[in-house]
Amino acid sequence: MPVGHHPEHAVKAYHDERPSITRLILEARWAHYRLTDALEHDPDNHAVPALRRLKLLHAGALLDVLALRTQDPHLDEAARDHGTVLREADGLALDDHPHNGLDHLRDQYARLHHHTHGDACRAPHATDESLPTKRPFRRPSPQLVHQMLDTYAWAHLGLTPHFPAVDVASEQRQHLITRGLLLDWAATAAPADNAAAAAAATAGHALRAVDRKAPLNDLRARAYLLEAFRDIDDQDEDDAPHPHDCAGHCDGTGEVLTVLTWDHHGDDHYTAVHQEPILCLGGPATHAPDCATCGGLGFTYTVGYRDLCLDGRIADGDPVAATVAPQGA
């Protein structure tokens, strides 16, 4: 069956190979398990450097493809970090190109699959038409990828007599949740990827069977993965989810993409130079008039730049004193 064009296929290494998200996960978790097993049983084994390199390559490729689909800066940074460490492992210089780590990661992934021209250049007929028009409801993160890999490794190591304290059933359930979420978010970011959507639904059905809950349709089974993840994710314990039609325009993600830095061209003329996701306050925001950082201006100024002040942000109607940074903080 022919594979459709997904956002990552705009990069030649992934265009030539057309790897599925399921295969990328399988490769990354197996490489991580083999390295973890070696480090736990025989850390001085001569095979450890090769296993570490294999893990960097496969986990890096998974992070890179997820970043290309979701346009998430944290995933992109993690993929670049994996590529940089991979270059170090291969004994290559790190200062010949600002993006050489990611280029090297993609090149080595392509060479592993016998594509000799698998560098980071754009594919000849690639377009960006399949990129999502807006961000998914929730996005994967480097930490979620790490959880998925780690729970798989320990679910298997826990079956051996060397690690009797491991709660194998708990690790298996967490792996099912995290793997299913990665599939679900990858499918949400590329709606044409029906295979990832089907795999995510299968994971959701399997999780409900483990939890001894009644079967649901595919979409609700995928939604159940996120519900289960909120129960085990410490970072979300105190954060109520934002609705899809959140008044803060975050589309339910809890974050809004905001310009943080402007370049000053004189005569109060500024152009945006840096933006990133910041916490959504759930509605229109104002700035505390007695903010200790900016004095209530809402901005801080350095030579040639203006930066958005985040310390005094408050939602309209909230008490000012609750969010103003203390003096000397």
CSV table of C-alpha atoms in Angstrom, one decimal:
chain,number,residue,atom,x,y,z
A,1,MET,CA,0.0,0.0,0.0
A,2,PRO,CA,1.5,3.4,-0.9
A,3,VAL,CA,2.4,5.7,1.9
A,4,GLY,CA,0.9,9.2,1.9
A,5,HIS,CA,2.9,12.4,2.1
A,6,HIS,CA,3.3,13.6,5.7
A,7,PRO,CA,5.0,16.7,7.0
A,8,GLU,CA,8.3,14.8,7.7
A,9,HIS,CA,8.5,13.7,4.1
A,10,ALA,CA,9.6,17.3,3.2
A,11,VAL,CA,13.0,16.2,4.6
A,12,LYS,CA,14.8,13.9,2.1
A,13,ALA,CA,15.9,11.4,4.7
A,14,TYR,CA,12.3,10.7,5.7
A,15,HIS,CA,10.9,11.2,2.2
A,16,ASP,CA,13.1,8.4,0.8
A,17,GLU,CA,12.3,5.9,3.6
A,18,ARG,CA,8.7,7.0,4.5
A,19,PRO,CA,9.0,5.5,8.0
A,20,SER,CA,5.7,5.1,10.0
A,21,ILE,CA,5.4,6.5,13.5
A,22,THR,CA,4.8,2.9,14.7
A,23,ARG,CA,8.1,1.7,13.2
A,24,LEU,CA,10.0,4.7,14.6
A,25,ILE,CA,8.6,3.9,18.1
A,26,LEU,CA,9.5,0.2,17.7
A,27,GLU,CA,13.1,1.0,16.7
A,28,ALA,CA,13.6,3.6,19.4
A,29,ARG,CA,12.2,1.6,22.3
A,30,TRP,CA,14.2,-1.5,21.3
A,31,ALA,CA,17.4,0.5,21.1
A,32,HIS,CA,16.7,2.1,24.5
A,33,TYR,CA,15.9,-1.3,26.1
A,34,ARG,CA,19.1,-2.9,24.8
A,35,LEU,CA,21.2,0.0,26.2
A,36,THR,CA,19.3,0.0,29.5
A,37,ASP,CA,19.8,-3.7,29.9
A,38,ALA,CA,23.5,-3.5,29.1
A,39,LEU,CA,24.0,-0.6,31.6
A,40,GLU,CA,22.2,-2.4,34.4
A,41,HIS,CA,23.9,-5.8,33.9
A,42,ASP,CA,27.3,-5.0,32.5
A,43,PRO,CA,28.1,-1.2,32.2
A,44,ASP,CA,31.7,-1.9,31.2
A,45,ASN,CA,30.7,-4.1,28.2
A,46,HIS,CA,32.5,-3.1,25.0
A,47,ALA,CA,29.2,-3.0,23.2
A,48,VAL,CA,27.8,-0.1,25.3
A,49,PRO,CA,29.1,2.7,23.1
A,50,ALA,CA,27.6,1.1,20.0
A,51,LEU,CA,24.3,0.6,21.8
A,52,ARG,CA,24.3,4.2,23.1
A,53,ARG,CA,24.9,5.4,19.5
A,54,LEU,CA,22.0,3.3,18.3
A,55,LYS,CA,19.7,4.7,20.9
A,56,LEU,CA,20.7,8.3,20.1
A,57,LEU,CA,20.1,7.7,16.4
A,58,HIS,CA,16.6,6.0,16.8
A,59,ALA,CA,15.3,8.2,19.6
A,60,GLY,CA,16.6,11.2,17.8
A,61,ALA,CA,14.8,10.3,14.6
A,62,LEU,CA,11.5,9.8,16.5
A,63,LEU,CA,11.9,13.2,18.2
A,64,ASP,CA,12.8,14.8,14.8
A,65,VAL,CA,9.7,13.4,13.0
A,66,LEU,CA,7.4,14.4,15.9
A,67,ALA,CA,8.9,17.9,15.8
A,68,LEU,CA,8.4,18.1,12.1
A,69,ARG,CA,4.8,17.2,12.5
A,70,THR,CA,3.9,19.3,15.5
A,71,GLN,CA,6.3,22.2,15.0
A,72,ASP,CA,7.0,22.0,18.7
A,73,PRO,CA,10.2,23.9,19.7
A,74,HIS,CA,11.0,21.6,22.6
A,75,LEU,CA,10.9,18.5,20.5
A,76,ASP,CA,13.0,20.2,17.8
A,77,GLU,CA,15.6,21.2,20.5
A,78,ALA,CA,15.7,17.6,21.8
A,79,ALA,CA,16.2,16.2,18.3
A,80,ARG,CA,19.1,18.7,17.7
A,81,ASP,CA,20.6,17.7,21.1
A,82,HIS,CA,20.5,14.0,20.1
A,83,GLY,CA,22.2,14.8,16.8
A,84,THR,CA,24.9,16.9,18.5
A,85,VAL,CA,25.7,14.1,20.9
A,86,LEU,CA,25.6,11.6,18.0
A,87,ARG,CA,28.2,13.7,16.2
A,88,GLU,CA,30.4,13.7,19.4
A,89,ALA,CA,30.0,9.9,19.5
A,90,ASP,CA,31.1,9.7,15.9
A,91,GLY,CA,34.2,11.8,16.6
A,92,LEU,CA,33.2,14.7,14.4
A,93,ALA,CA,33.8,18.4,14.9
A,94,LEU,CA,30.9,20.4,16.3
A,95,ASP,CA,31.7,23.9,15.1
A,96,ASP,CA,31.5,23.6,11.3
A,97,HIS,CA,27.8,24.4,10.9
A,98,PRO,CA,25.2,25.8,13.3
A,99,HIS,CA,22.8,23.0,12.5
A,100,ASN,CA,25.3,20.2,12.0
A,101,GLY,CA,23.8,18.0,14.8
A,102,LEU,CA,20.4,17.6,13.1
A,103,ASP,CA,21.9,17.3,9.7
A,104,HIS,CA,24.2,14.5,10.9
A,105,LEU,CA,21.2,12.7,12.6
A,106,ARG,CA,19.2,12.7,9.4
A,107,ASP,CA,22.2,11.7,7.3
A,108,GLN,CA,23.0,8.7,9.6
A,109,TYR,CA,19.3,7.6,9.7
A,110,ALA,CA,19.3,7.6,5.9
A,111,ARG,CA,22.6,5.7,5.6
A,112,LEU,CA,21.3,3.1,8.1
A,113,HIS,CA,18.5,2.4,5.7
A,114,HIS,CA,20.9,2.5,2.7
A,115,HIS,CA,19.9,5.9,1.3
A,116,THR,CA,23.2,7.5,0.3
A,117,HIS,CA,21.8,11.0,-0.2
A,118,GLY,CA,19.7,11.2,2.9
A,119,ASP,CA,21.0,14.6,4.2
A,120,ALA,CA,18.7,17.3,5.6
A,121,CYS,CA,17.9,19.0,2.2
A,122,ARG,CA,14.4,19.4,1.2
A,123,ALA,CA,12.8,16.7,-1.0
A,124,PRO,CA,12.4,17.8,-4.6
A,125,HIS,CA,8.6,17.6,-4.8
A,126,ALA,CA,7.8,18.2,-1.2
A,127,THR,CA,5.2,20.8,-0.2
A,128,ASP,CA,3.9,22.0,3.1
A,129,GLU,CA,0.3,21.5,2.2
A,130,SER,CA,-0.1,18.6,4.7
A,131,LEU,CA,1.2,20.7,7.7
A,132,PRO,CA,-1.6,21.1,10.3
A,133,THR,CA,-3.4,24.4,10.1
A,134,LYS,CA,-3.4,24.7,13.9
A,135,ARG,CA,-1.7,22.9,16.7
A,136,PRO,CA,-3.2,19.7,18.1
A,137,PHE,CA,-5.2,19.8,21.3
A,138,ARG,CA,-2.2,18.5,23.2
A,139,ARG,CA,1.3,18.1,22.0
A,140,PRO,CA,3.9,15.4,22.7
A,141,SER,CA,7.1,16.4,24.6
A,142,PRO,CA,10.6,15.1,25.0
A,143,GLN,CA,9.6,13.9,28.5
A,144,LEU,CA,6.7,11.9,27.1
A,145,VAL,CA,9.0,10.2,24.6
A,146,HIS,CA,11.5,9.4,27.4
A,147,GLN,CA,8.6,8.0,29.5
A,148,MET,CA,7.5,5.8,26.6
A,149,LEU,CA,11.0,4.4,26.2
A,150,ASP,CA,11.8,4.0,29.8
A,151,THR,CA,8.5,2.2,30.7
A,152,TYR,CA,9.1,-0.3,27.9
A,153,ALA,CA,12.6,-1.1,29.1
A,154,TRP,CA,11.6,-1.6,32.8
A,155,ALA,CA,8.4,-3.5,31.9
A,156,HIS,CA,10.8,-6.1,30.3
A,157,LEU,CA,13.7,-5.8,32.9
A,158,GLY,CA,11.1,-6.3,35.7
A,159,LEU,CA,10.3,-9.8,34.3
A,160,THR,CA,13.8,-11.0,35.2
A,161,PRO,CA,14.8,-12.1,38.7
A,162,HIS,CA,17.3,-9.3,38.9
A,163,PHE,CA,14.7,-6.6,39.5
A,164,PRO,CA,12.0,-8.0,41.8
A,165,ALA,CA,10.9,-4.5,43.0
A,166,VAL,CA,9.7,-3.4,39.6
A,167,ASP,CA,5.9,-3.2,39.3
A,168,VAL,CA,5.7,-4.8,35.9
A,169,ALA,CA,1.9,-4.3,35.5
A,170,SER,CA,2.2,-0.6,36.3
A,171,GLU,CA,5.1,-0.1,33.8
A,172,GLN,CA,3.2,-2.0,31.1
A,173,ARG,CA,0.1,0.2,31.6
A,174,GLN,CA,2.2,3.4,31.6
A,175,HIS,CA,3.9,2.3,28.4
A,176,LEU,CA,0.5,1.5,26.8
A,177,ILE,CA,-0.7,5.0,27.7
A,178,THR,CA,2.5,6.9,26.6
A,179,ARG,CA,2.9,4.9,23.4
A,180,GLY,CA,-0.8,5.4,22.5
A,181,LEU,CA,-0.6,9.2,23.2
A,182,LEU,CA,2.4,9.6,20.9
A,183,LEU,CA,0.5,7.8,18.1
A,184,ASP,CA,-2.6,9.8,18.8
A,185,TRP,CA,-0.8,13.2,18.7
A,186,ALA,CA,1.2,12.2,15.7
A,187,ALA,CA,-2.0,11.3,13.9
A,188,THR,CA,-3.7,14.5,15.1
A,189,ALA,CA,-0.8,16.6,13.7
A,190,ALA,CA,-1.1,14.7,10.3
A,191,PRO,CA,-4.7,13.9,9.7
A,192,ALA,CA,-3.8,11.9,6.6
A,193,ASP,CA,-1.9,9.4,8.7
A,194,ASN,CA,-4.7,6.8,9.0
A,195,ALA,CA,-2.3,4.1,10.2
A,196,ALA,CA,-1.2,6.1,13.2
A,197,ALA,CA,-4.8,6.9,14.0
A,198,ALA,CA,-5.8,3.2,13.9
A,199,ALA,CA,-2.8,2.3,16.0
A,200,ALA,CA,-3.7,4.9,18.6
A,201,ALA,CA,-7.3,3.6,18.7
A,202,THR,CA,-6.0,0.1,19.2
A,203,ALA,CA,-3.9,1.3,22.1
A,204,GLY,CA,-6.9,3.0,23.6
A,205,HIS,CA,-9.0,-0.1,23.3
A,206,ALA,CA,-6.2,-2.2,24.9
A,207,LEU,CA,-5.9,0.2,27.8
A,208,ARG,CA,-9.6,0.1,28.5
A,209,ALA,CA,-9.4,-3.7,28.5
A,210,VAL,CA,-6.6,-3.6,31.0
A,211,ASP,CA,-8.6,-1.2,33.2
A,212,ARG,CA,-11.7,-3.6,32.8
A,213,LYS,CA,-13.8,-0.8,31.3
A,214,ALA,CA,-16.5,-1.2,28.6
A,215,PRO,CA,-15.5,-0.8,25.0
A,216,LEU,CA,-15.9,2.5,23.2
A,217,ASN,CA,-15.7,3.7,19.7
A,218,ASP,CA,-12.3,4.5,18.2
A,219,LEU,CA,-12.4,8.3,18.9
A,220,ARG,CA,-13.5,7.9,22.5
A,221,ALA,CA,-10.9,5.2,23.0
A,222,ARG,CA,-8.2,7.6,21.9
A,223,ALA,CA,-9.6,10.3,24.2
A,224,TYR,CA,-9.3,7.8,27.1
A,225,LEU,CA,-5.6,7.7,26.6
A,226,LEU,CA,-5.3,11.3,27.6
A,227,GLU,CA,-7.7,10.9,30.5
A,228,ALA,CA,-5.5,8.0,31.8
A,229,PHE,CA,-2.4,10.0,31.3
A,230,ARG,CA,-3.7,12.9,33.4
A,231,ASP,CA,-4.0,10.5,36.3
A,232,ILE,CA,-0.3,9.5,36.2
A,233,ASP,CA,1.2,12.8,35.0
A,234,ASP,CA,2.5,14.8,38.0
A,235,GLN,CA,2.9,17.9,35.9
A,236,ASP,CA,-0.9,18.0,35.2
A,237,GLU,CA,-2.1,17.3,38.7
A,238,ASP,CA,-3.0,20.9,39.6
A,239,ASP,CA,-3.9,22.1,36.1
A,240,ALA,CA,-7.5,21.9,34.9
A,241,PRO,CA,-7.6,21.4,31.2
A,242,HIS,CA,-8.6,24.3,29.0
A,243,PRO,CA,-11.6,23.9,26.7
A,244,HIS,CA,-11.2,23.7,23.0
A,245,ASP,CA,-12.8,27.1,22.7
A,246,CYS,CA,-10.7,28.7,25.4
A,247,ALA,CA,-11.2,32.4,25.7
A,248,GLY,CA,-7.4,32.8,25.8
A,249,HIS,CA,-7.2,31.3,22.2
A,250,CYS,CA,-5.0,28.3,23.2
A,251,ASP,CA,-7.3,25.7,21.5
A,252,GLY,CA,-7.2,23.7,24.7
A,253,THR,CA,-3.4,23.3,24.9
A,254,GLY,CA,-3.0,25.6,27.9
A,255,GLU,CA,-0.3,27.5,26.0
A,256,VAL,CA,-0.4,30.4,23.5
A,257,LEU,CA,2.3,31.3,21.0
A,258,THR,CA,3.4,34.8,21.9
A,259,VAL,CA,6.0,37.3,20.7
A,260,LEU,CA,8.5,37.8,23.5
A,261,THR,CA,11.2,40.0,22.0
A,262,TRP,CA,11.1,42.9,19.5
A,263,ASP,CA,14.0,44.6,17.7
A,264,HIS,CA,14.0,48.4,18.1
A,265,HIS,CA,14.6,50.4,14.9
A,266,GLY,CA,14.1,53.8,16.4
A,267,ASP,CA,11.1,56.2,16.6
A,268,ASP,CA,9.2,53.5,18.6
A,269,HIS,CA,9.3,51.2,15.6
A,270,TYR,CA,9.7,47.5,16.6
A,271,THR,CA,9.7,44.2,14.7
A,272,ALA,CA,9.1,40.8,16.3
A,273,VAL,CA,12.3,38.7,16.5
A,274,HIS,CA,11.4,35.9,19.0
A,275,GLN,CA,8.2,34.0,20.0
A,276,GLU,CA,7.5,30.9,22.0
A,277,PRO,CA,4.6,29.2,23.8
A,278,ILE,CA,3.7,30.8,27.2
A,279,LEU,CA,1.1,29.8,29.8
A,280,CYS,CA,-2.5,30.6,28.8
A,281,LEU,CA,-4.5,32.4,31.5
A,282,GLY,CA,-7.8,31.3,30.1
A,283,GLY,CA,-8.9,34.7,28.9
A,284,PRO,CA,-7.9,38.3,28.3
A,285,ALA,CA,-4.8,39.3,30.4
A,286,THR,CA,-3.6,42.5,31.9
A,287,HIS,CA,-0.5,43.6,33.7
A,288,ALA,CA,-0.2,44.4,37.3
A,289,PRO,CA,0.4,48.2,37.7
A,290,ASP,CA,2.8,47.6,40.6
A,291,CYS,CA,4.8,44.8,38.9
A,292,ALA,CA,8.2,44.7,40.5
A,293,THR,CA,10.0,43.8,37.2
A,294,CYS,CA,8.7,46.3,34.8
A,295,GLY,CA,6.9,48.9,37.0
A,296,GLY,CA,3.6,48.2,35.3
A,297,LEU,CA,4.7,48.9,31.7
A,298,GLY,CA,4.3,45.3,30.6
A,299,PHE,CA,7.7,45.4,28.9
A,300,THR,CA,11.4,45.6,29.8
A,301,TYR,CA,13.9,47.4,27.7
A,302,THR,CA,17.6,46.7,26.8
A,303,VAL,CA,19.7,48.4,24.2
A,304,GLY,CA,18.0,47.7,20.9
A,305,TYR,CA,15.4,45.4,22.2
A,306,ARG,CA,12.0,45.3,24.0
A,307,ASP,CA,11.0,42.2,25.9
A,308,LEU,CA,7.5,41.1,27.1
A,309,CYS,CA,7.4,41.0,30.9
A,310,LEU,CA,5.8,37.8,32.1
A,311,ASP,CA,6.1,38.4,35.9
A,312,GLY,CA,3.1,40.6,36.3
A,313,ARG,CA,0.6,39.0,34.0
A,314,ILE,CA,-2.8,38.5,35.5
A,315,ALA,CA,-6.1,37.4,34.1
A,316,ASP,CA,-8.8,40.1,34.0
A,317,GLY,CA,-10.6,40.1,37.4
A,318,ASP,CA,-7.9,38.3,39.3
A,319,PRO,CA,-6.5,39.9,42.4
A,320,VAL,CA,-3.4,41.9,41.5
A,321,ALA,CA,-1.4,40.9,44.6
A,322,ALA,CA,-1.6,37.2,43.7
A,323,THR,CA,0.7,37.4,40.7
A,324,VAL,CA,3.0,40.3,41.2
A,325,ALA,CA,6.6,39.3,41.7
A,326,PRO,CA,8.0,40.2,45.1
A,327,GLN,CA,10.6,42.9,45.4
A,328,GLY,CA,14.1,41.4,45.1
A,329,ALA,CA,12.8,38.2,43.5
